[in-house]
Structures are given as structure tokens and as C-alpha cells.
Coordinates of C-alpha atoms in Angstrom, one line a residue:
Chain E
X1 CA 0.0 0.0 0.0
X2 CA 1.3 3.4 -0.8
X3 CA 0.5 6.4 1.1
X4 CA 0.1 9.6 -0.8
X5 CA 2.0 12.3 0.8
X6 CA 0.7 15.8 0.0
X7 CA 3.5 18.2 -0.6
X8 CA 2.7 21.7 0.4
X9 CA 4.4 24.8 -0.7
X10 CA 6.6 25.9 2.1
X11 CA 5.1 28.8 4.0
X12 CA 7.1 31.9 4.5
X13 CA 6.4 34.0 7.6
X14 CA 7.4 37.6 7.5
X15 CA 7.4 40.2 10.1
X16 CA 6.2 43.7 9.4
X17 CA 6.2 46.6 11.7
X18 CA 3.2 48.7 11.9
X19 CA 2.4 51.8 13.9
X20 CA -0.2 51.2 16.6
X21 CA -1.8 53.6 19.0
X22 CA -1.0 52.6 22.5
X23 CA -3.4 53.3 25.3
X24 CA -1.9 53.1 28.8
X25 CA -4.6 53.1 31.4
X26 CA -3.8 54.5 34.8
X27 CA -5.4 54.1 38.2
X28 CA -8.0 55.0 39.1
X29 CA -9.4 53.3 36.1
X30 CA -12.7 55.1 36.3
X31 CA -11.1 58.5 35.8
X32 CA -9.1 57.2 33.0
X33 CA -12.1 55.8 31.2
X34 CA -13.8 59.1 31.7
X35 CA -10.9 60.7 29.9
X36 CA -11.3 58.2 27.1
X37 CA -14.9 59.1 26.9
X38 CA -14.1 62.8 26.7
X39 CA -11.7 62.2 23.8
X40 CA -14.4 60.1 21.9
X41 CA -17.0 62.8 22.6
X42 CA -14.9 65.7 21.3
X43 CA -13.5 63.8 18.3
X44 CA -16.1 61.1 17.4
X45 CA -14.5 58.4 15.3
X46 CA -11.1 59.0 16.8
X47 CA -10.7 55.3 17.7
X48 CA -12.5 53.9 14.7
X49 CA -10.6 51.5 12.6
X50 CA -7.3 52.1 14.4
X51 CA -5.0 49.4 15.6
X52 CA -4.8 49.9 19.3
X53 CA -2.6 48.2 21.9
X54 CA -3.3 48.5 25.6
X55 CA -0.3 48.9 27.8
X56 CA -1.3 47.6 31.2
X57 CA 2.1 47.6 32.8
X58 CA 1.2 50.5 35.1
X59 CA -2.1 48.8 36.1
X60 CA -0.8 45.3 36.9
X61 CA -4.4 43.9 36.7
X62 CA -5.7 40.7 37.9
X63 CA -7.6 38.5 35.5
X64 CA -11.0 39.9 36.5
X65 CA -9.7 43.5 36.4
X66 CA -8.3 42.9 32.9
X67 CA -11.5 41.4 31.8
X68 CA -13.4 44.4 33.1
X69 CA -11.0 46.8 31.3
X70 CA -11.3 45.0 28.0
X71 CA -15.1 44.9 28.3
X72 CA -15.1 48.6 29.1
X73 CA -13.1 49.3 26.0
X74 CA -15.2 47.0 23.8
X75 CA -18.3 48.8 25.0
X76 CA -16.7 52.0 23.7
X77 CA -16.1 50.3 20.4
X78 CA -12.3 50.6 20.8
X79 CA -10.7 47.6 19.1
X80 CA -7.7 46.2 20.9
X81 CA -5.3 44.1 18.9
X82 CA -2.7 43.5 21.5
X83 CA -1.9 43.6 25.2
X84 CA 1.4 44.9 26.5
X85 CA 2.8 44.4 30.0
X86 CA 0.2 41.9 31.1
X87 CA 1.3 38.9 33.2
X88 CA 1.0 35.6 31.2
X89 CA -1.2 34.1 33.9
X90 CA -3.9 36.7 33.6
X91 CA -4.2 36.6 29.8
X92 CA -7.0 34.2 28.5
X93 CA -7.0 32.7 25.1
X94 CA -9.9 34.9 24.0
X95 CA -8.1 38.1 25.0
X96 CA -6.0 40.1 22.5
X97 CA -2.5 38.6 22.0
X98 CA 0.3 39.8 24.2
X99 CA 3.0 41.9 22.5
X100 CA 6.5 42.7 23.5
X101 CA 7.7 46.1 22.5
X102 CA 10.4 47.0 20.1
X103 CA 10.9 43.9 18.1
X104 CA 12.9 44.5 14.9
X105 CA 10.9 43.4 11.8
X106 CA 12.4 41.1 9.2
X107 CA 12.0 37.6 8.0
X108 CA 11.0 35.4 10.8
X109 CA 12.0 31.8 10.5
X110 CA 9.9 30.2 13.2
X111 CA 6.4 31.3 13.6
X112 CA 6.0 32.7 17.1
X113 CA 2.3 32.7 17.7
X114 CA 2.6 34.3 21.0
X115 CA 3.9 37.5 19.8
X116 CA 2.4 39.7 17.1
X117 CA 5.1 41.7 15.6
X118 CA 3.7 45.2 16.0
X119 CA 6.0 47.1 18.1
X120 CA 7.8 50.4 17.4
X121 CA 9.6 51.7 20.3
X122 CA 10.8 54.9 18.8
X123 CA 12.9 56.1 21.6
X124 CA 15.1 53.1 21.7
X125 CA 15.6 52.8 17.9
X126 CA 15.2 56.1 16.2
X127 CA 14.1 55.5 12.6
X128 CA 16.4 57.0 9.9
X129 CA 15.2 60.5 9.2
X130 CA 13.9 60.8 5.7
X131 CA 11.6 63.5 4.4
X132 CA 8.6 63.0 2.2
X133 CA 7.7 65.7 -0.4
X134 CA 4.2 65.9 -1.8
X135 CA 4.2 68.1 -5.0
X136 CA 0.6 68.9 -5.1
X137 CA -2.3 69.2 -2.7
X138 CA -3.7 66.6 -0.3
X139 CA -7.4 66.3 -1.2
X140 CA -10.3 65.6 1.1
X141 CA -10.4 61.9 2.1
X142 CA -6.8 61.3 1.4
X143 CA -4.4 60.4 4.1
X144 CA -0.6 60.9 3.9
X145 CA 1.2 58.8 6.6
X146 CA 4.9 59.1 6.9
X147 CA 6.2 58.0 10.2
X148 CA 9.9 58.1 9.2
X149 CA 10.4 61.8 9.2
X150 CA 9.2 65.2 8.0
X151 CA 6.4 65.8 5.4
X152 CA 6.5 68.7 3.1
X153 CA 3.4 69.6 1.1
X154 CA 3.7 72.2 -1.7
X155 CA 0.0 72.6 -2.1
X156 CA -2.8 72.7 0.5
X157 CA -4.3 70.1 2.8
X158 CA -8.1 70.1 2.2
X159 CA -10.8 69.8 4.8
X160 CA -11.3 66.1 5.5
X161 CA -7.7 65.3 4.6
X162 CA -5.1 64.0 7.0
X163 CA -1.3 64.3 7.2
X164 CA 0.5 62.2 9.7
X165 CA 4.3 62.5 10.2
X166 CA 6.9 61.1 12.5
X167 CA 8.7 64.5 12.3
X168 CA 7.5 68.0 11.4
X169 CA 4.9 68.9 8.8
X170 CA 5.5 71.8 6.4
X171 CA 2.6 73.0 4.3
X172 CA 3.2 75.8 1.8
X173 CA -0.5 76.1 1.0
X174 CA -3.4 76.2 3.4
X175 CA -4.0 73.7 6.1
X176 CA -7.7 73.0 6.2
X177 CA -7.6 69.4 7.4
X178 CA -5.7 67.5 10.1
X179 CA -2.0 67.7 10.7
X180 CA -0.5 65.2 13.1
X181 CA 3.2 65.7 13.7
X182 CA 5.7 63.8 15.8
X183 CA 3.4 60.8 15.9
X184 CA 6.1 58.4 16.9
X185 CA 6.7 60.3 20.1
X186 CA 8.7 63.2 18.9
X187 CA 7.8 66.2 21.0
X188 CA 10.2 68.4 19.1
X189 CA 8.2 68.1 15.9
X190 CA 6.5 71.2 14.6
X191 CA 3.7 72.1 12.2
X192 CA 4.1 75.0 9.7
X193 CA 1.6 76.3 7.3
X194 CA 1.1 79.4 5.3
X195 CA -2.6 79.6 5.9
X196 CA -4.1 78.1 9.1
X197 CA -7.7 76.8 8.8
X198 CA -7.0 73.4 10.4
X199 CA -9.7 71.1 11.7
X200 CA -7.2 69.4 14.1
X201 CA -3.5 69.7 14.9
X202 CA -1.5 67.3 17.0
X203 CA 2.1 67.0 18.1
X204 CA 3.3 63.9 20.0
X205 CA -0.2 62.8 20.9
X206 CA -1.3 66.2 22.2
X207 CA -4.1 67.5 20.0
X208 CA -6.3 70.5 19.6
X209 CA -9.4 70.8 17.5
X210 CA -10.4 73.9 15.6
X211 CA -13.0 74.5 18.3
X212 CA -10.3 74.6 21.0
X213 CA -8.2 77.0 19.1
X214 CA -10.8 79.6 18.4
X215 CA -10.6 82.0 15.4
X216 CA -7.6 84.0 16.6
X217 CA -5.1 82.4 14.2
X218 CA -7.5 81.6 11.3
X219 CA -6.1 82.4 7.9
X220 CA -2.6 83.3 9.2
X221 CA 0.7 81.8 8.5
X222 CA 1.3 79.7 11.6
X223 CA 4.0 77.7 13.4
X224 CA 2.9 75.2 16.0
X225 CA 5.2 73.6 18.6
X226 CA 5.0 72.0 22.0
X227 CA 6.2 73.5 25.2
X228 CA 6.0 70.7 27.7
X229 CA 2.3 69.9 27.8
X230 CA 1.0 73.0 26.1
X231 CA 0.7 73.7 22.5
X232 CA 2.1 77.0 21.3
X233 CA 0.8 78.7 18.1
X234 CA 2.8 81.5 16.7
X235 CA 2.1 83.7 13.7
X236 CA 4.9 83.7 11.3
X237 CA 4.3 87.2 9.9
Chain H
X1 CA -9.9 61.0 -31.5
X2 CA -12.9 60.6 -29.3
X3 CA -12.8 62.2 -25.9
X4 CA -14.5 60.7 -22.8
X5 CA -15.7 63.3 -20.5
X6 CA -17.1 62.6 -17.0
X7 CA -19.5 65.0 -15.3
X8 CA -19.1 64.4 -11.6
X9 CA -19.4 66.1 -8.2
X10 CA -19.6 63.7 -5.2
X11 CA -22.6 65.5 -3.8
X12 CA -26.0 65.0 -5.2
X13 CA -28.4 67.6 -6.6
X14 CA -25.7 70.1 -7.7
X15 CA -26.6 69.9 -11.4
X16 CA -24.6 67.0 -12.9
X17 CA -27.5 65.7 -15.1
X18 CA -28.5 69.2 -16.1
X19 CA -25.0 70.0 -17.0
X20 CA -24.4 66.7 -18.9
X21 CA -27.5 67.4 -21.0
X22 CA -26.6 71.1 -21.6
X23 CA -23.0 70.5 -22.4
X24 CA -23.9 67.5 -24.7
X25 CA -26.5 69.6 -26.6
X26 CA -24.1 72.5 -26.9
X27 CA -21.3 70.3 -28.2
X28 CA -23.7 68.7 -30.7
X29 CA -24.9 72.2 -31.8
X30 CA -21.3 72.8 -32.8
X31 CA -21.6 69.9 -35.2
X32 CA -19.7 67.3 -33.1
X33 CA -21.0 63.7 -32.7
X34 CA -22.0 63.4 -29.1
X35 CA -23.3 60.6 -26.9
X36 CA -24.4 61.2 -23.3
X37 CA -24.4 58.1 -21.0
X38 CA -26.4 57.9 -17.8
X39 CA -24.4 56.0 -15.2
X40 CA -26.9 56.5 -12.4
X41 CA -28.2 53.0 -12.6
X42 CA -31.4 52.6 -10.5
X43 CA -32.0 56.4 -10.3
X44 CA -31.9 57.4 -13.9
X45 CA -32.8 60.9 -14.9
X46 CA -30.9 61.9 -17.9
X47 CA -33.6 60.4 -20.2
X48 CA -36.1 62.8 -18.6
X49 CA -33.9 65.9 -19.0
X50 CA -33.2 64.9 -22.6
X51 CA -36.9 64.3 -23.2
X52 CA -36.3 60.7 -24.3
X53 CA -38.0 58.8 -21.5
X54 CA -40.7 57.4 -23.7
X55 CA -38.3 55.9 -26.2
X56 CA -36.2 53.8 -23.8
X57 CA -36.1 50.1 -24.8
X58 CA -32.7 48.8 -23.9
X59 CA -30.2 50.4 -21.6
X60 CA -26.6 50.5 -20.5
X61 CA -26.9 47.4 -18.3
X62 CA -28.3 45.4 -21.2
X63 CA -25.4 46.4 -23.3
X64 CA -22.8 45.8 -20.6
X65 CA -24.2 42.3 -20.0
X66 CA -24.4 41.5 -23.7
X67 CA -28.2 41.3 -23.8
X68 CA -28.5 44.0 -26.4
X69 CA -26.4 45.6 -29.0
X70 CA -25.1 49.1 -28.6
X71 CA -27.0 50.3 -31.6
X72 CA -30.3 49.0 -30.1
X73 CA -29.8 50.9 -26.9
X74 CA -28.6 54.2 -28.3
X75 CA -31.4 56.7 -28.6
X76 CA -30.9 59.4 -31.2
X77 CA -32.2 62.8 -30.2
X78 CA -35.2 64.0 -32.3
X79 CA -34.0 67.6 -32.4
X80 CA -30.4 66.9 -33.4
X81 CA -29.3 63.7 -35.2
X82 CA -25.7 63.9 -34.0
X83 CA -26.7 63.7 -30.4
X84 CA -27.4 60.3 -28.8
X85 CA -28.4 59.0 -25.4
X86 CA -27.4 55.8 -23.7
X87 CA -29.9 55.5 -20.8
X88 CA -29.4 53.8 -17.5
X89 CA -31.6 51.0 -16.2
X90 CA -34.1 52.0 -13.6
X91 CA -34.8 48.5 -12.3
X92 CA -31.2 47.4 -11.6
X93 CA -28.6 48.7 -9.3
X94 CA -25.0 49.8 -9.7
X95 CA -23.6 46.3 -9.0
X96 CA -24.8 45.2 -12.4
X97 CA -22.1 47.4 -13.9
X98 CA -18.9 45.5 -14.5
X99 CA -15.6 47.1 -15.2
X100 CA -14.9 45.0 -18.3
X101 CA -18.4 45.6 -19.7
X102 CA -18.1 49.4 -19.2
X103 CA -14.7 49.4 -20.8
X104 CA -16.1 47.5 -23.8
X105 CA -19.0 49.8 -24.3
X106 CA -16.8 52.9 -24.1
X107 CA -14.3 51.4 -26.6
X108 CA -17.2 50.8 -29.0
X109 CA -18.6 54.3 -28.5
X110 CA -15.1 55.8 -29.2
X111 CA -15.3 54.5 -32.7
X112 CA -18.7 56.2 -33.4
X113 CA -18.5 59.5 -31.6
X114 CA -16.3 62.6 -31.0
X115 CA -17.5 63.2 -27.4
X116 CA -18.7 60.6 -24.9
X117 CA -20.2 62.3 -21.9
X118 CA -20.7 60.2 -18.8
X119 CA -23.2 61.5 -16.3
X120 CA -21.9 60.2 -12.9
X121 CA -24.1 59.3 -10.0
X122 CA -23.6 61.1 -6.7
X123 CA -21.4 59.4 -4.2
X124 CA -18.0 57.7 -4.5
X125 CA -19.2 54.2 -4.9
X126 CA -19.2 51.8 -7.8
X127 CA -21.3 53.8 -10.2
X128 CA -19.3 57.0 -9.7
X129 CA -15.9 55.3 -9.9
X130 CA -16.9 53.4 -13.0
X131 CA -18.2 56.6 -14.7
X132 CA -14.8 58.3 -14.1
X133 CA -12.7 55.2 -14.7
X134 CA -11.9 55.8 -18.4
X135 CA -12.3 59.5 -18.6
X136 CA -9.9 61.8 -20.4
X137 CA -11.6 65.0 -19.2
X138 CA -13.5 65.6 -16.0
X139 CA -16.0 68.4 -15.3
X140 CA -16.4 68.8 -11.6
X141 CA -19.8 70.4 -10.9
X142 CA -19.8 72.4 -7.7
X143 CA -22.3 74.6 -5.9
X144 CA -20.9 77.6 -4.1
X145 CA -21.5 76.0 -0.7
X146 CA -19.1 74.3 1.7
X147 CA -20.4 70.7 1.6
X148 CA -20.4 70.7 -2.2
X149 CA -16.9 72.1 -2.3
X150 CA -15.5 69.5 0.1
X151 CA -17.2 66.6 -1.8
X152 CA -15.7 68.0 -5.0
X153 CA -12.3 68.0 -3.4
X154 CA -12.7 64.4 -2.6
X155 CA -13.8 63.6 -6.1
X156 CA -10.7 65.4 -7.5
X157 CA -8.6 63.3 -5.3
X158 CA -10.2 60.2 -6.7
X159 CA -9.8 61.5 -10.3
X160 CA -6.1 61.8 -9.5
X161 CA -5.8 58.3 -8.1
X162 CA -8.5 55.9 -9.2
X163 CA -8.8 56.6 -12.9
X164 CA -7.2 54.6 -15.7
X165 CA -5.1 57.6 -16.7
X166 CA -3.9 58.2 -13.1
X167 CA -2.9 54.6 -12.8
X168 CA -0.8 55.0 -16.0
X169 CA 0.9 58.0 -14.5
X170 CA -1.0 60.4 -16.7
X171 CA -3.4 63.1 -15.6
X172 CA -7.1 63.5 -16.2
X173 CA -7.8 67.0 -17.4
X174 CA -10.0 68.6 -14.7
X175 CA -12.4 71.5 -15.0
X176 CA -14.5 73.2 -12.5
X177 CA -18.1 74.1 -13.4
X178 CA -19.6 76.4 -10.7
X179 CA -23.4 76.0 -10.9
X180 CA -26.3 77.8 -9.2
X181 CA -24.2 80.8 -8.7
X182 CA -25.8 84.1 -7.6
X183 CA -23.3 86.9 -7.7
X184 CA -25.5 89.2 -5.6
X185 CA -25.8 86.6 -2.8
X186 CA -22.1 85.7 -3.0
X187 CA -21.3 89.4 -2.6
X188 CA -23.5 89.6 0.5
X189 CA -21.6 86.6 1.9
X190 CA -24.6 84.3 1.7
X191 CA -22.8 81.8 -0.5
X192 CA -19.1 81.1 -1.2
X193 CA -17.5 83.4 -3.7
X194 CA -16.0 82.2 -6.9
X195 CA -12.5 83.1 -5.7
X196 CA -13.0 81.0 -2.5
X197 CA -14.1 77.9 -4.3
X198 CA -11.3 78.2 -6.8
X199 CA -8.7 78.7 -4.1
X200 CA -9.9 75.5 -2.3
X201 CA -10.2 73.3 -5.3
X202 CA -7.4 74.8 -7.4
X203 CA -8.5 73.5 -10.8
X204 CA -9.2 75.6 -13.8
X205 CA -12.6 77.2 -14.1
X206 CA -14.7 76.0 -17.0
X207 CA -17.7 78.2 -16.4
X208 CA -20.1 79.8 -14.0
X209 CA -23.7 78.9 -14.5
X210 CA -26.0 81.4 -12.8
X211 CA -28.9 80.4 -10.7
X212 CA -31.9 80.6 -13.0
X213 CA -35.5 79.5 -13.3
X214 CA -34.7 78.6 -16.9
X215 CA -32.9 75.5 -15.8
X216 CA -36.0 74.0 -14.1
X217 CA -38.2 75.1 -16.9
X218 CA -36.0 73.3 -19.4
X219 CA -35.9 70.2 -17.3
X220 CA -39.6 70.1 -17.0
X221 CA -40.2 70.2 -20.7
X222 CA -37.5 67.6 -21.3
X223 CA -34.9 69.7 -23.1
X224 CA -31.4 70.6 -22.3
X225 CA -31.3 74.3 -21.4
X226 CA -28.9 74.9 -24.3
X227 CA -31.7 73.7 -26.6
X228 CA -34.7 75.1 -24.9
X229 CA -33.5 78.6 -24.5
X230 CA -30.0 79.1 -25.8
X231 CA -30.2 82.9 -25.2
X232 CA -31.0 82.5 -21.5
X233 CA -28.3 83.2 -19.0
X234 CA -27.5 79.6 -18.2
X235 CA -27.8 78.7 -21.9
X236 CA -25.1 81.3 -22.8
X237 CA -23.0 80.2 -19.8
X238 CA -23.0 76.6 -21.0
X239 CA -22.2 77.6 -24.6
X240 CA -19.2 79.6 -23.2
X241 CA -18.1 76.6 -21.1
X242 CA -18.2 74.4 -24.2
X243 CA -16.0 76.8 -26.1
X244 CA -13.5 76.8 -23.3
X245 CA -13.7 73.0 -23.2
X246 CA -12.6 73.0 -26.9
X247 CA -9.7 75.1 -26.0
X248 CA -10.9 78.6 -26.9
X249 CA -10.1 81.5 -24.8
X250 CA -13.4 83.0 -23.7
X251 CA -13.6 85.8 -21.2
X252 CA -15.2 84.6 -17.9
X253 CA -18.4 86.6 -17.4
X254 CA -21.5 85.6 -15.4
X255 CA -24.4 86.0 -17.8
X256 CA -27.5 87.5 -16.2
X257 CA -31.2 87.3 -16.9
X258 CA -31.8 90.7 -15.3
X259 CA -33.0 93.1 -17.9
X260 CA -32.4 96.8 -18.1
X261 CA -35.3 99.4 -18.3
X262 CA -35.7 98.9 -22.1
X263 CA -35.6 95.1 -21.6
X264 CA -38.4 95.4 -19.0
X265 CA -40.5 97.6 -21.3
X266 CA -40.0 95.3 -24.3
X267 CA -39.8 92.1 -22.4
X268 CA -41.0 89.7 -25.1
X269 CA -41.5 90.0 -28.7
X270 CA -45.0 89.1 -29.9
X271 CA -45.1 85.8 -31.9

């Protein structure tokens, strides 16, 4: 008797590094959840469709506490793809996979189902600084994401468009959409534009909406930078 | 060489169908062979505006799916024999359009006509993306109003990324057609000014169609406004737009229906 042996094409496993938003809950959890609610309320859809990792290293939750936290986030329709800093004993099989920070991406020989390669610890491994130049305008609905460095836009950024940069953002036209600079944890990043009509600006996770900013700087050439925890807008005239 | 022109906007109700009919009729008036295609499958209207609703037998979907020949579905305009209509199906939906089918129909039409004008449905879904897919030229219809402008901006982004030309690294020629414009209200700040819209969208202006009751009147009698009343303000504006589309340099004026004192005294000549 012969036994048919099915030959399979050999599988290749590859690692890829993605940028994920990391939420780090703090105690008391109730207050922290209220803060999350405040963010969702002021920017509806902020968490929609984003890859989010929860860093519970500050919380050191028990299994039931972790369950409560995940349920609370699920109720807010925040999708968690990974858990960072949770003890192996408290993680159930139906919870998001645990991740370890800062794993360099590359070809992975052995599949390691315990770890999802999603890290990006920018402080420990600064990405090589490269700038991205966009010759034209960024139209409504388009999203320019460049986490490796600065983004320069020769045209305008339309209402409903989004520019995300690891470094600074330079816009020679009008900024009418969103500009998110220093997204990999670079507090020194800045935003420049020759006409400021932004819907939202953010540097290193700190953001302000058009509503927060009022109309004082509207239409002016503006530079935005961070001073500690406050966002400084300066006219460049 | 036939040109495929898409009339698009993103937002609904800004005047895509009206403009398709008016531009098509004005081009045909200049002696060109023109076909207007309704891509708004399920919500067809171009047949009404062209006054051909009682002559529809086969439609775009029938041709795309191979159930009818192109020559069976094309409706020749009664007023002008070099103007044809390819209607949409009212009973089907946009999923019935296939990319290959649309490409085949457009390739066939390219052999027969000088201008192929695609009337895009509103939105950015299948119908709209297929209508713009093969375009050489796009006319972006915009009202002087913020939501229309933002939607047009979105559409311009799609024209630069999702069309066949864009994917080949070429550019779709884009023109802005500002419709329902009222210079007096724009001056009073009740609607966006021409300059504001142009600054935001930054594509060349093809024409400004003034707000006018002539447009509704023409739609209701089933005639493009450039047929029904070519001397009306919107009629003249569309004729100017067509001259610019053909590369002529025409001064940008906003035609007006308002009459001077003599015009009021001698408003209408007796038949």
C-alpha cells in the first residue's frame, strides 16, 4: 500500500512593523475611562478602525480586572489588537494577543504565535530620518502617513484630509484638514503652514481641534510647537 | 480621437445631469458627434432631462451584460441627429455594472462619436468610480456651498488616483463648473465666492452657471437648457463653457437674466 504524501508549498512567515496607537490606562481606572470618553466625545470616530494596543504595565491587573478593562473598551467600540505588559497568567486565550515592545521586523524563520510583531519603540531605535515631499495638494479623504520623518506639502491640505508625520509637517499652502506631527513620540516636531484653517492639529499625541483654538489664528501663517504639555501657536508674519 | 468626459461632483443635486445634457447639446450644436451616457443605474434621470423617457427600450446594463447591441440601446435625439443618449436601467442597481463591460461599451462608442459624456451618479461608490474610470476629461460640478466644495475636493482626489489615466501616471484634465451661482448673494456673503471655491479646489474654471429658473423650466419640458433657451443666462454660460472645453479662450463673465429698463419695457416680442 502506498501512502500519498501531500506536498505543500513551504510557508514563509514575515514580520512587518506597523504603527499602533498605545493606550496606557492609569489608576483610578474610572477616571481614566472618563478621559477616554471625553476624547471620543470631542472627536467622534477617533478610535474607529485604528490598531490599538493596551499597555497595562502600570495597572498590573488581575484576570478579572483585565476582563473588566477589555469589556469597558469594547463597550466604547475601541478595538484592541494586543496587550502589552500583562502577566501571562492573567491573559486568557480569548483576549488580545500579548505583545512585546520594540521587536525589529524582518524575515521570521519560526512562527511565534505568542507575539504579534507590531512594536515600534521609537525612543530606543530612532528611525532613519527621511523627508517626504508631496508636490501637489492633499485632497479631502486622502491620508498621507509618513512615520519616518518630515512631510513637506507644496499645495494645500483640504478639509477632511489628514497628514501624519513622525517628524514635522511643512505646508506651503493652506492647512484645512488635520496635521498630526511627531506621531512616533517626537515632542520636538512642529507644524508649519502658510494659511491656518485646520480642523485638528496634534504633536506627539497632544491635540487641539479647531474649536479649542478659536478664530484668533485663522487664515494666518502659523507655526505650532510643544512647550511641555502646552501647544504653542505663533504667527509667522 | 474621441474624448471621454465625465461630469461628476460627489454631492447629489448640484446639477450633474442638467450640465451633462446642456454640455452635450451645446457640443452637438457645434456639429460634433456626441453621446451622453447615464451611469446613475437605479435612479436614472438623464432620459427625462433629454426628453427621451418614452423611447427607452434597452439600456446601459443590457449592453454591458451583452443582452442588447449598442446600436439597439442608443437613442438618437429628435432635435439633433448627431446627439445620442445611452440611458441607465431604472430597475437594476449599480452592482450590475462591470468594469470590463463598461470598458467594452466605451471602446465601441469611441469609434462612433467625438465626445462621450458620462453622467456620474452622486457618491464615490461603484457607479461613480466606473463613470470616471476611463475619462480623459472631467467636469467637476460644484455649488458655491461648503459641503459641495468638500465633496468635489474628494472627487478630484479620486480622479487623480482611481482613474485609468492616473494609474498609468498620466493626468485626467479637470475643470470646475460652478453652478447655481448668484453673484449678488455671493457678494453679500450668503454663498461662497467664486474666488474662495477656486482657491480651495485649485483646478481651472470652465464656467459659471448662474442660478436661473430657466434650468428648471427646461428640465420640465425635457430639453437641455442649451436647446430650450440658448439665449437665456444659463444657456449662454453653458455655450461659453463648451467653447472653453474645446480650447478657446473666452472671457469669464457671469451671464445675467436681469433686464435693463428697455428690456423690461420690451420684455417679449410678440409671436
